[in-house]
Coordinates of C-alpha atoms in Angstrom, one line a residue:
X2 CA 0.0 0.0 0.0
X3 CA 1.3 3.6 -0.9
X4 CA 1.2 5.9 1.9
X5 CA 1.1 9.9 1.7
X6 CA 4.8 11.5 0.3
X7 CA 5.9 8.2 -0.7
X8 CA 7.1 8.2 -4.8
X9 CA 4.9 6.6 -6.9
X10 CA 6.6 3.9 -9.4
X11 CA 6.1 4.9 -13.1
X12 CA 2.6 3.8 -14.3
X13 CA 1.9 3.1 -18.6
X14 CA -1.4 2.9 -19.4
X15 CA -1.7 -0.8 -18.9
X16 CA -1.0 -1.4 -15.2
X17 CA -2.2 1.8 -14.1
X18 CA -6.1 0.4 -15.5
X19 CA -4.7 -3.5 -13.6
X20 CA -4.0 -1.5 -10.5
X21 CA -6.6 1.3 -10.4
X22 CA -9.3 -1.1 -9.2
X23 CA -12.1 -1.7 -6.7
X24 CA -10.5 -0.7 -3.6
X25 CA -6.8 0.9 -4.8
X26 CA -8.8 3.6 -6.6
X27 CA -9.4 5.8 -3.4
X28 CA -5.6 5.5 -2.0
X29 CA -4.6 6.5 -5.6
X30 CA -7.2 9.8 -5.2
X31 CA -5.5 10.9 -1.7
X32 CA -2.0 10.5 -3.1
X33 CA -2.8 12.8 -6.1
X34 CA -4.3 15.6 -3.4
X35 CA -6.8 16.8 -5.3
X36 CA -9.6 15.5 -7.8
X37 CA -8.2 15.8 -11.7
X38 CA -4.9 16.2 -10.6
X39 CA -2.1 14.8 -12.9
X40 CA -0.9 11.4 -11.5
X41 CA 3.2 11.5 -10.1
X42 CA 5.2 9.5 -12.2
X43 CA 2.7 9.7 -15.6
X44 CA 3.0 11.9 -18.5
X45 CA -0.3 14.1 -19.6
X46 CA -2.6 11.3 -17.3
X47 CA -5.5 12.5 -15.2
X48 CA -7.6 10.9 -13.1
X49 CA -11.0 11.3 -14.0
X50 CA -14.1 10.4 -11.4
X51 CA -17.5 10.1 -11.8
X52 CA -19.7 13.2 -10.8
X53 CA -21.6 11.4 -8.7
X54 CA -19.5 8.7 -6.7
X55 CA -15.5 9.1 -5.9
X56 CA -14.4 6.1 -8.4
X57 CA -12.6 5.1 -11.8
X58 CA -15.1 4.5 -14.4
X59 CA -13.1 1.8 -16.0
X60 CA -13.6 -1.8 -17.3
X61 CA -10.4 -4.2 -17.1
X62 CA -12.5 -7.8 -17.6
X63 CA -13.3 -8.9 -20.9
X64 CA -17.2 -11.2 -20.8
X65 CA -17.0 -14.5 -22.1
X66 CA -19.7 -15.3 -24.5
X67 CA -20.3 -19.2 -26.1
X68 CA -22.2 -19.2 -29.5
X69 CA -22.9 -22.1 -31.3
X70 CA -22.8 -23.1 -35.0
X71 CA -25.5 -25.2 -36.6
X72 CA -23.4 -28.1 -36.9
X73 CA -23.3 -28.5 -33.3
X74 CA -25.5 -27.2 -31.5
X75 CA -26.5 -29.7 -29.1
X76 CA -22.5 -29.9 -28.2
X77 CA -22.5 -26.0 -27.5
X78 CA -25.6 -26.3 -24.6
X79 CA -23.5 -29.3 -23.1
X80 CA -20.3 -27.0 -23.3
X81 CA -22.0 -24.2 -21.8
X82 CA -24.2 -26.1 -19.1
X83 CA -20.8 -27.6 -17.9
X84 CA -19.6 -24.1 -17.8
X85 CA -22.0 -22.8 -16.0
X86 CA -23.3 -19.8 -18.8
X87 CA -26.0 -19.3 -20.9
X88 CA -25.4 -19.9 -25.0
X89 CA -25.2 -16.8 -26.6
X90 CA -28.0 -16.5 -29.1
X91 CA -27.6 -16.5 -32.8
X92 CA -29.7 -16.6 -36.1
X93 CA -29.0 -17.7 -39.4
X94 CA -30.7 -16.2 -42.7
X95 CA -31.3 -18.1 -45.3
X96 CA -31.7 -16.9 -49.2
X97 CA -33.9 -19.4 -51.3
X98 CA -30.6 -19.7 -53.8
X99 CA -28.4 -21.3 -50.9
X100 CA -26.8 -18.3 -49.4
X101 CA -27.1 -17.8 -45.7
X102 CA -26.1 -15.2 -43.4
X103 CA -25.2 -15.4 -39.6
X104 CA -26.0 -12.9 -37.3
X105 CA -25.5 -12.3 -33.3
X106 CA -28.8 -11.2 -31.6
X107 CA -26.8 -9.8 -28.6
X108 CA -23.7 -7.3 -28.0
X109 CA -20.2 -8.8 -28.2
X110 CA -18.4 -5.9 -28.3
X111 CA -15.4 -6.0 -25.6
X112 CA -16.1 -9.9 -24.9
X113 CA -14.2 -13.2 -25.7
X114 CA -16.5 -15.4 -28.1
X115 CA -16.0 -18.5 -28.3
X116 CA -17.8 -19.9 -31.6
X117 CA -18.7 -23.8 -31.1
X118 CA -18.9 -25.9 -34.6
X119 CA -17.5 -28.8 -36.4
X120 CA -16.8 -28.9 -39.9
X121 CA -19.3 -31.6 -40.8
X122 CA -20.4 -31.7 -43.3
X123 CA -17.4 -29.6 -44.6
X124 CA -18.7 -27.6 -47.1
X125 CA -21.4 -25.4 -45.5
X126 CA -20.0 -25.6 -41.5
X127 CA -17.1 -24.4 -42.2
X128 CA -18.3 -21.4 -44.4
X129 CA -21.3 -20.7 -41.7
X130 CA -17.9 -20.8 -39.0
X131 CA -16.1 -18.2 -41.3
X132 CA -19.4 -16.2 -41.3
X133 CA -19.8 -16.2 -37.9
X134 CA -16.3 -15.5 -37.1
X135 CA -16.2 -12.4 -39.2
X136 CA -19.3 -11.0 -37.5
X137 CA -17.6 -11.1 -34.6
X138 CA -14.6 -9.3 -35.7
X139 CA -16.8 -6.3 -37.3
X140 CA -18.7 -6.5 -33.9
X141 CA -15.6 -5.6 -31.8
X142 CA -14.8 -8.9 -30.5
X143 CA -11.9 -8.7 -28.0
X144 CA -10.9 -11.6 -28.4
X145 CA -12.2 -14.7 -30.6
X146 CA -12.0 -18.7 -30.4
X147 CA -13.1 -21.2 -32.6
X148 CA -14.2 -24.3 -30.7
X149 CA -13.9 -26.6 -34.0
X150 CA -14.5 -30.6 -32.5
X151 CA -13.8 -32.0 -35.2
X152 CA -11.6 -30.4 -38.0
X153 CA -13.0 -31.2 -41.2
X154 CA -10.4 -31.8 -44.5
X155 CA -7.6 -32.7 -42.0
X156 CA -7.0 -35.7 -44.0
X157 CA -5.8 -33.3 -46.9
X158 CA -2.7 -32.4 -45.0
X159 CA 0.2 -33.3 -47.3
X160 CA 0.3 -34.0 -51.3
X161 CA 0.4 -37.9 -51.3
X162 CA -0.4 -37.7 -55.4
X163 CA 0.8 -34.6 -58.3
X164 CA -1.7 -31.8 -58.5
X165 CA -3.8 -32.5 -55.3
X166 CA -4.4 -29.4 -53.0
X167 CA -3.0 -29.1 -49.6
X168 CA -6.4 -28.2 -47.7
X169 CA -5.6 -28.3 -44.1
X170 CA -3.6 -25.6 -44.9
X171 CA -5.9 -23.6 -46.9
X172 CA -8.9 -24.1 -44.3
X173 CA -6.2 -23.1 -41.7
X174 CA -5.6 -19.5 -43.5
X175 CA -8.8 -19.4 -44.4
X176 CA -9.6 -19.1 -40.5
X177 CA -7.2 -16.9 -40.1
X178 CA -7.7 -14.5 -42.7
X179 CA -11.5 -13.9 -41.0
X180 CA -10.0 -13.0 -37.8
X181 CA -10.0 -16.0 -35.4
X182 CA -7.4 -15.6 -32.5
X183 CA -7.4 -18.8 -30.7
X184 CA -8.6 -22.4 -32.6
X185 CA -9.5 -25.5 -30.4
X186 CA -9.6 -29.2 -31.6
X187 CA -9.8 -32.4 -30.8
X188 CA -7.7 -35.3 -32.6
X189 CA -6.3 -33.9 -35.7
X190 CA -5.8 -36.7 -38.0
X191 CA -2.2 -35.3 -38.1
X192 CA -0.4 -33.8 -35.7
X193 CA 1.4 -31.8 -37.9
X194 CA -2.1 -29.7 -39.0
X195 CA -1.2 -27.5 -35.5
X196 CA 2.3 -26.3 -38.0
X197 CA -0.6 -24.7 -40.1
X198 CA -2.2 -22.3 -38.0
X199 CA -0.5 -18.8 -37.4
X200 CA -2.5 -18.1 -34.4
X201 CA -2.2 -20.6 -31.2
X202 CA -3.9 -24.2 -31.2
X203 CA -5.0 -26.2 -28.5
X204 CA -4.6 -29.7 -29.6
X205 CA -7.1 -31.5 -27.1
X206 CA -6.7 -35.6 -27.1
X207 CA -9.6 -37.6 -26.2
X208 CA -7.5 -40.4 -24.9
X209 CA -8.5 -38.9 -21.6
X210 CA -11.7 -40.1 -22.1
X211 CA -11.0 -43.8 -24.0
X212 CA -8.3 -44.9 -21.2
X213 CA -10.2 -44.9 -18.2
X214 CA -13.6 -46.5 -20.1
X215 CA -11.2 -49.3 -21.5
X216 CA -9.7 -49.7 -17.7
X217 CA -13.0 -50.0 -16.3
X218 CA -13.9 -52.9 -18.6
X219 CA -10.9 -55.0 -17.0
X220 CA -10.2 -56.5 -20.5
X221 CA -8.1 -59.8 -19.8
X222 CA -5.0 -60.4 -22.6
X223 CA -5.4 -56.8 -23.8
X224 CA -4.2 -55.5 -26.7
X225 CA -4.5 -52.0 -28.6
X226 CA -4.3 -52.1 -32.3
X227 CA -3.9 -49.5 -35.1
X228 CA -6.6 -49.8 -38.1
X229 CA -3.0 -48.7 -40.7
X230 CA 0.4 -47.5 -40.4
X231 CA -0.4 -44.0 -39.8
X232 CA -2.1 -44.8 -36.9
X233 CA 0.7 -46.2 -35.2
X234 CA 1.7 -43.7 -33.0
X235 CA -1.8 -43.3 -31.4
X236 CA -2.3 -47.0 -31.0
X237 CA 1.6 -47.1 -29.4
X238 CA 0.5 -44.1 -27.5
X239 CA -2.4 -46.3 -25.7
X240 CA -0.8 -49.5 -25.7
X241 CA 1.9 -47.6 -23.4
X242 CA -1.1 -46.2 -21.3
X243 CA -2.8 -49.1 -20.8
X244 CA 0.9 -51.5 -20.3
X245 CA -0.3 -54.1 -23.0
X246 CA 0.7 -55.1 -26.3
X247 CA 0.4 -53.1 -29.7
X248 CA -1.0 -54.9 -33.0
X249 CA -0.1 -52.7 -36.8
X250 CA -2.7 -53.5 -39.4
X251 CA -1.3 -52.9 -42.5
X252 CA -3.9 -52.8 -45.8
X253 CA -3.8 -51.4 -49.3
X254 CA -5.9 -48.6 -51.1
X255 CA -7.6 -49.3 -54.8
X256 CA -8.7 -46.1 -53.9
X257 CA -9.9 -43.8 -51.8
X258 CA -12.3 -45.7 -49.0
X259 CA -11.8 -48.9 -51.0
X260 CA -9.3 -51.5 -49.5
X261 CA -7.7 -54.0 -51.4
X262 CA -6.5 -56.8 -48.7
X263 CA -5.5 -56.0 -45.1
X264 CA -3.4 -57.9 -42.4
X265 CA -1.6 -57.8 -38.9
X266 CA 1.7 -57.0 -37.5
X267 CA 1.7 -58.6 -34.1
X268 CA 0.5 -61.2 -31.9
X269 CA -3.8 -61.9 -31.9
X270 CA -4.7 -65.2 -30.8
X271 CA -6.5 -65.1 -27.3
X272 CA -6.2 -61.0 -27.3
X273 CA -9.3 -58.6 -26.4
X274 CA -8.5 -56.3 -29.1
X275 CA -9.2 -52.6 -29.0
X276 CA -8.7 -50.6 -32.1
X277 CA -8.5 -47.0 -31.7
X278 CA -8.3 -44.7 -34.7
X279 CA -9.5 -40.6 -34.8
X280 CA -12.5 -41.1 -37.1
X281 CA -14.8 -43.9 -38.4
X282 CA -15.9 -42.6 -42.4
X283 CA -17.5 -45.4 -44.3
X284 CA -16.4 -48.0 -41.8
X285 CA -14.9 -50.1 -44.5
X286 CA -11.5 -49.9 -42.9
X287 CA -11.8 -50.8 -39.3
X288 CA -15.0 -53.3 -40.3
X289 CA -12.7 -55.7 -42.3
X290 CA -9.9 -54.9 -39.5
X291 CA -11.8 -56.6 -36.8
X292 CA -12.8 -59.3 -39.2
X293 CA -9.3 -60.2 -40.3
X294 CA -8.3 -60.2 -36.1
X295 CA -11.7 -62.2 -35.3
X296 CA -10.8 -64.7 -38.2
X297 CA -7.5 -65.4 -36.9
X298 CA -8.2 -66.0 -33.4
X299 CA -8.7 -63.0 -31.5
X300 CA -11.7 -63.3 -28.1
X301 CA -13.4 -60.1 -29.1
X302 CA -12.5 -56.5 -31.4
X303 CA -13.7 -53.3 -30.1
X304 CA -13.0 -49.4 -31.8
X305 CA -12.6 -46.9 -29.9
X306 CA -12.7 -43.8 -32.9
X307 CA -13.0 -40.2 -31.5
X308 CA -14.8 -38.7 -34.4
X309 CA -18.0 -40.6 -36.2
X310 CA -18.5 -39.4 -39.4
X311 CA -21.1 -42.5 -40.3
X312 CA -21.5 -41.7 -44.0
X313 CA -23.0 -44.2 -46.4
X314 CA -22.6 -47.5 -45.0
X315 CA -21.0 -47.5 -42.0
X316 CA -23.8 -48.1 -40.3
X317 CA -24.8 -51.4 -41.7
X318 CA -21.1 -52.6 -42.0
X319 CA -20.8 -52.0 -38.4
X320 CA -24.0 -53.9 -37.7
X321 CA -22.6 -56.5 -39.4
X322 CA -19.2 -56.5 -38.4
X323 CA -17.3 -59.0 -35.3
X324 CA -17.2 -55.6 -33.6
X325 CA -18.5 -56.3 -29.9
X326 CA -18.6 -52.7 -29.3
X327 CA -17.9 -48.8 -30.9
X328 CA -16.8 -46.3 -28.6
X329 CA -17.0 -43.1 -29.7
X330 CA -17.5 -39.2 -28.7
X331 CA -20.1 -36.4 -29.3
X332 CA -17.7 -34.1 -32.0
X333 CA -19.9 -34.7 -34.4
X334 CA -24.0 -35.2 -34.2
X335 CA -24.5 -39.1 -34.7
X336 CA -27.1 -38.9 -38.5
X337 CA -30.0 -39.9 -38.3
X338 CA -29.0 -43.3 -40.6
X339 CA -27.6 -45.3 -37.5
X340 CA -30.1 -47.3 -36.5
X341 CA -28.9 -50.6 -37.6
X342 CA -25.6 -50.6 -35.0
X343 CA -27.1 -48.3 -32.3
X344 CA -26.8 -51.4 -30.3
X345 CA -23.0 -51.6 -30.6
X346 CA -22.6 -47.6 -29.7
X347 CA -21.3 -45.9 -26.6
X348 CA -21.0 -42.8 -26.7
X349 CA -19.0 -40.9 -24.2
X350 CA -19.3 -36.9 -24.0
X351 CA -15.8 -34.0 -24.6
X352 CA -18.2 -31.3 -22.9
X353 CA -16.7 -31.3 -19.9
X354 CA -13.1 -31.7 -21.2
X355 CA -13.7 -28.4 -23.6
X356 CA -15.6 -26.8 -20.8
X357 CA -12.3 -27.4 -18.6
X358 CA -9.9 -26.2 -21.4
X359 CA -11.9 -23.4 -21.9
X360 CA -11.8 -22.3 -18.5
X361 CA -8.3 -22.9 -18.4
X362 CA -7.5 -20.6 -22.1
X363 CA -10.0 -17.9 -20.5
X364 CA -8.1 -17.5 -17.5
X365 CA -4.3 -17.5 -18.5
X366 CA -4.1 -21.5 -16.4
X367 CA -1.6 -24.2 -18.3
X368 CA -3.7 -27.1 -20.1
X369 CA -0.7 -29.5 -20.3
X370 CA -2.7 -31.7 -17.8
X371 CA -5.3 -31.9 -20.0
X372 CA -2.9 -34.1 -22.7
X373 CA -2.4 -38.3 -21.7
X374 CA -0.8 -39.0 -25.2

């Protein structure tokens, strides 16, 4: 605490708002002597009161808003009920040619928005995201996040073939280029994607949610397998986790989501075999997976995928599938086609995990404890 004739330490701008608050603001009046007097130590700075009470009229916290996109709406309530705040409310126009336009239908000028969507499908999430992020910007944002679950065209993130585009890389600028400060995700389907942002990335594993669901089954002879060789890493990653062996399945493409033959790297006779991959498209890949381990001996072939895209038919190759059991998470809405393997579905929530990261971002706190792999 200052007391009167004592120097006061040179004040900028910035920590003269972080330390003229609540209860400082009076001490700082009765070292100045008089009302509007210039402040010892600052250049050309006055202190300016409010006519009708003795105090700073000033405004150093930034509000936290949550919006959602319509790709995920559900998601955003869960987010936001963990969090313990209302969802921001939002409208989207639509033109009868297509077009649509997002709009906020309350102030977030000076807050921190967090915008909540996945990019699936790709195509008109991602532009409604853009959208929405840009209104934010023109609406003096302070600061804004994009909560994106699941990162749609991640699997574009290198050119395997001539003449292909690079579009992680592109959606990554294209993000940027709107205005988004922060981005959040969950299970990139390559690490290196974070290398393509020029803002910060919070790379969020659901792992944290798999490992303890797999513990409490208390799997006998278990073993954690990887649907390809890319997968490797994750599989070794859980394998390590969990202290049990690691299987490889290693297939080959006629093209994309068409496998020519399949088969495993590693031990499978008498194993409880758990494959974990980030995303189940058309199935077709970790279907014939836990058919080739089921045919050669293994007790029983989960998945445990953090993404479930379910397009055309994964469903009925699930249903008919040796798979005992899918795990998955809420990043993406489960469509409304999944009725033939809804038997075979968990599905365990990331609310609370982003609601906890969130928190964390929000309020300057270190998420490392949020990463098992």
């Amino acid at each position: 605490m200052f007391r009167p004739n004592q120097p006061v330490p040179h004040l900028n701008r910035k920590n003269f708002v972080s330390f003229a608050s609540k209860e400082k603001l009076c001490e700082l009046c009765e070292l100045c002597g008089r009302h509007k007097r210039q402040l010892c130590g600052m250049t050309s700075k006055k202190v300016i009161h409010l006519q009708s009470e003795n105090k700073f009229k000033m405004h150093s916290d930034h509000r936290i808003k949550f919006f959602a996109g319509r790709g995920s709406t559900e998601l955003a309530k869960n987010i936001a009920r963990s969090f313990k705040i209302e969802l921001g409310r939002s409208t989207v126009t639509e033109f009868s040619d297509g077009e649509f336009q997002p709009s906020y239908d309350e102030s977030v000028r000076g807050s921190t928005v967090f915008i909540i969507q996945s990019t699936c499908p790709p195509t008109d999430n991602l532009m409604e995201l853009l959208l929405m992020i840009d209104a934010a910007r023109r609406a003096s944002a302070y600061k804004i996040v994009a909560v994106i679950p699941y990162f749609g065209w991640a699997r574009q993130d290198r050119k395997d073939k001539p003449r292909v585009s690079i579009g992680a890389k592109l959606i990554a600028d294209m993000l940027v280029t709107a205005g988004v400060d922060r981005v959040m995700t969950m299970d990139l389907h390559a690490d290196q994607i974070q290398g393509f942002f020029a803002v910060p990335l919070d790379h969020i594993y659901a792992s944290s949610l798999f490992v303890p669901y797999i513990q409490e089954l208390q799997l006998e002879n278990l073993a954690v397998a990887a649907p390809d060789m890319g997968g490797a890493k994750r599989a070794n990653a859980y394998a390590r986790i969990l202290d049990c062996k690691m299987i490889i399945c290693h297939k080959t493409r006629e093209k994309a989501n068409v496998i020519s033959e399949m088969t495993a790297i590693g031990d499978v006779e008498g194993k409880n075999i758990v494959i974990v991959d980030d995303m189940i498209d058309t199935a077709g890949t970790i279907t014939m997976a836990a058919n080739m381990m089921k045919d050669k001996g293994a007790l029983s072939v989960r998945a445990a995928a953090t993404h479930a895209l379910f397009s055309g038919p994964a469903p009925k190759r699930i249903n008919e599938s040796a798979l005992k059991e899918v795990i998955i998470t809420n990043t993406i809405p489960l469509n409304g086609n999944c009725g033939d393997c809804l038997s075979k579905i968990k599905v365990l929530s990331v609310a609370d995990i982003f609601a906890d990261v969130i928190d964390k971002v929000y309020n300057y706190k270190s998420i490392s404890s949020n990463f098992i792999m």
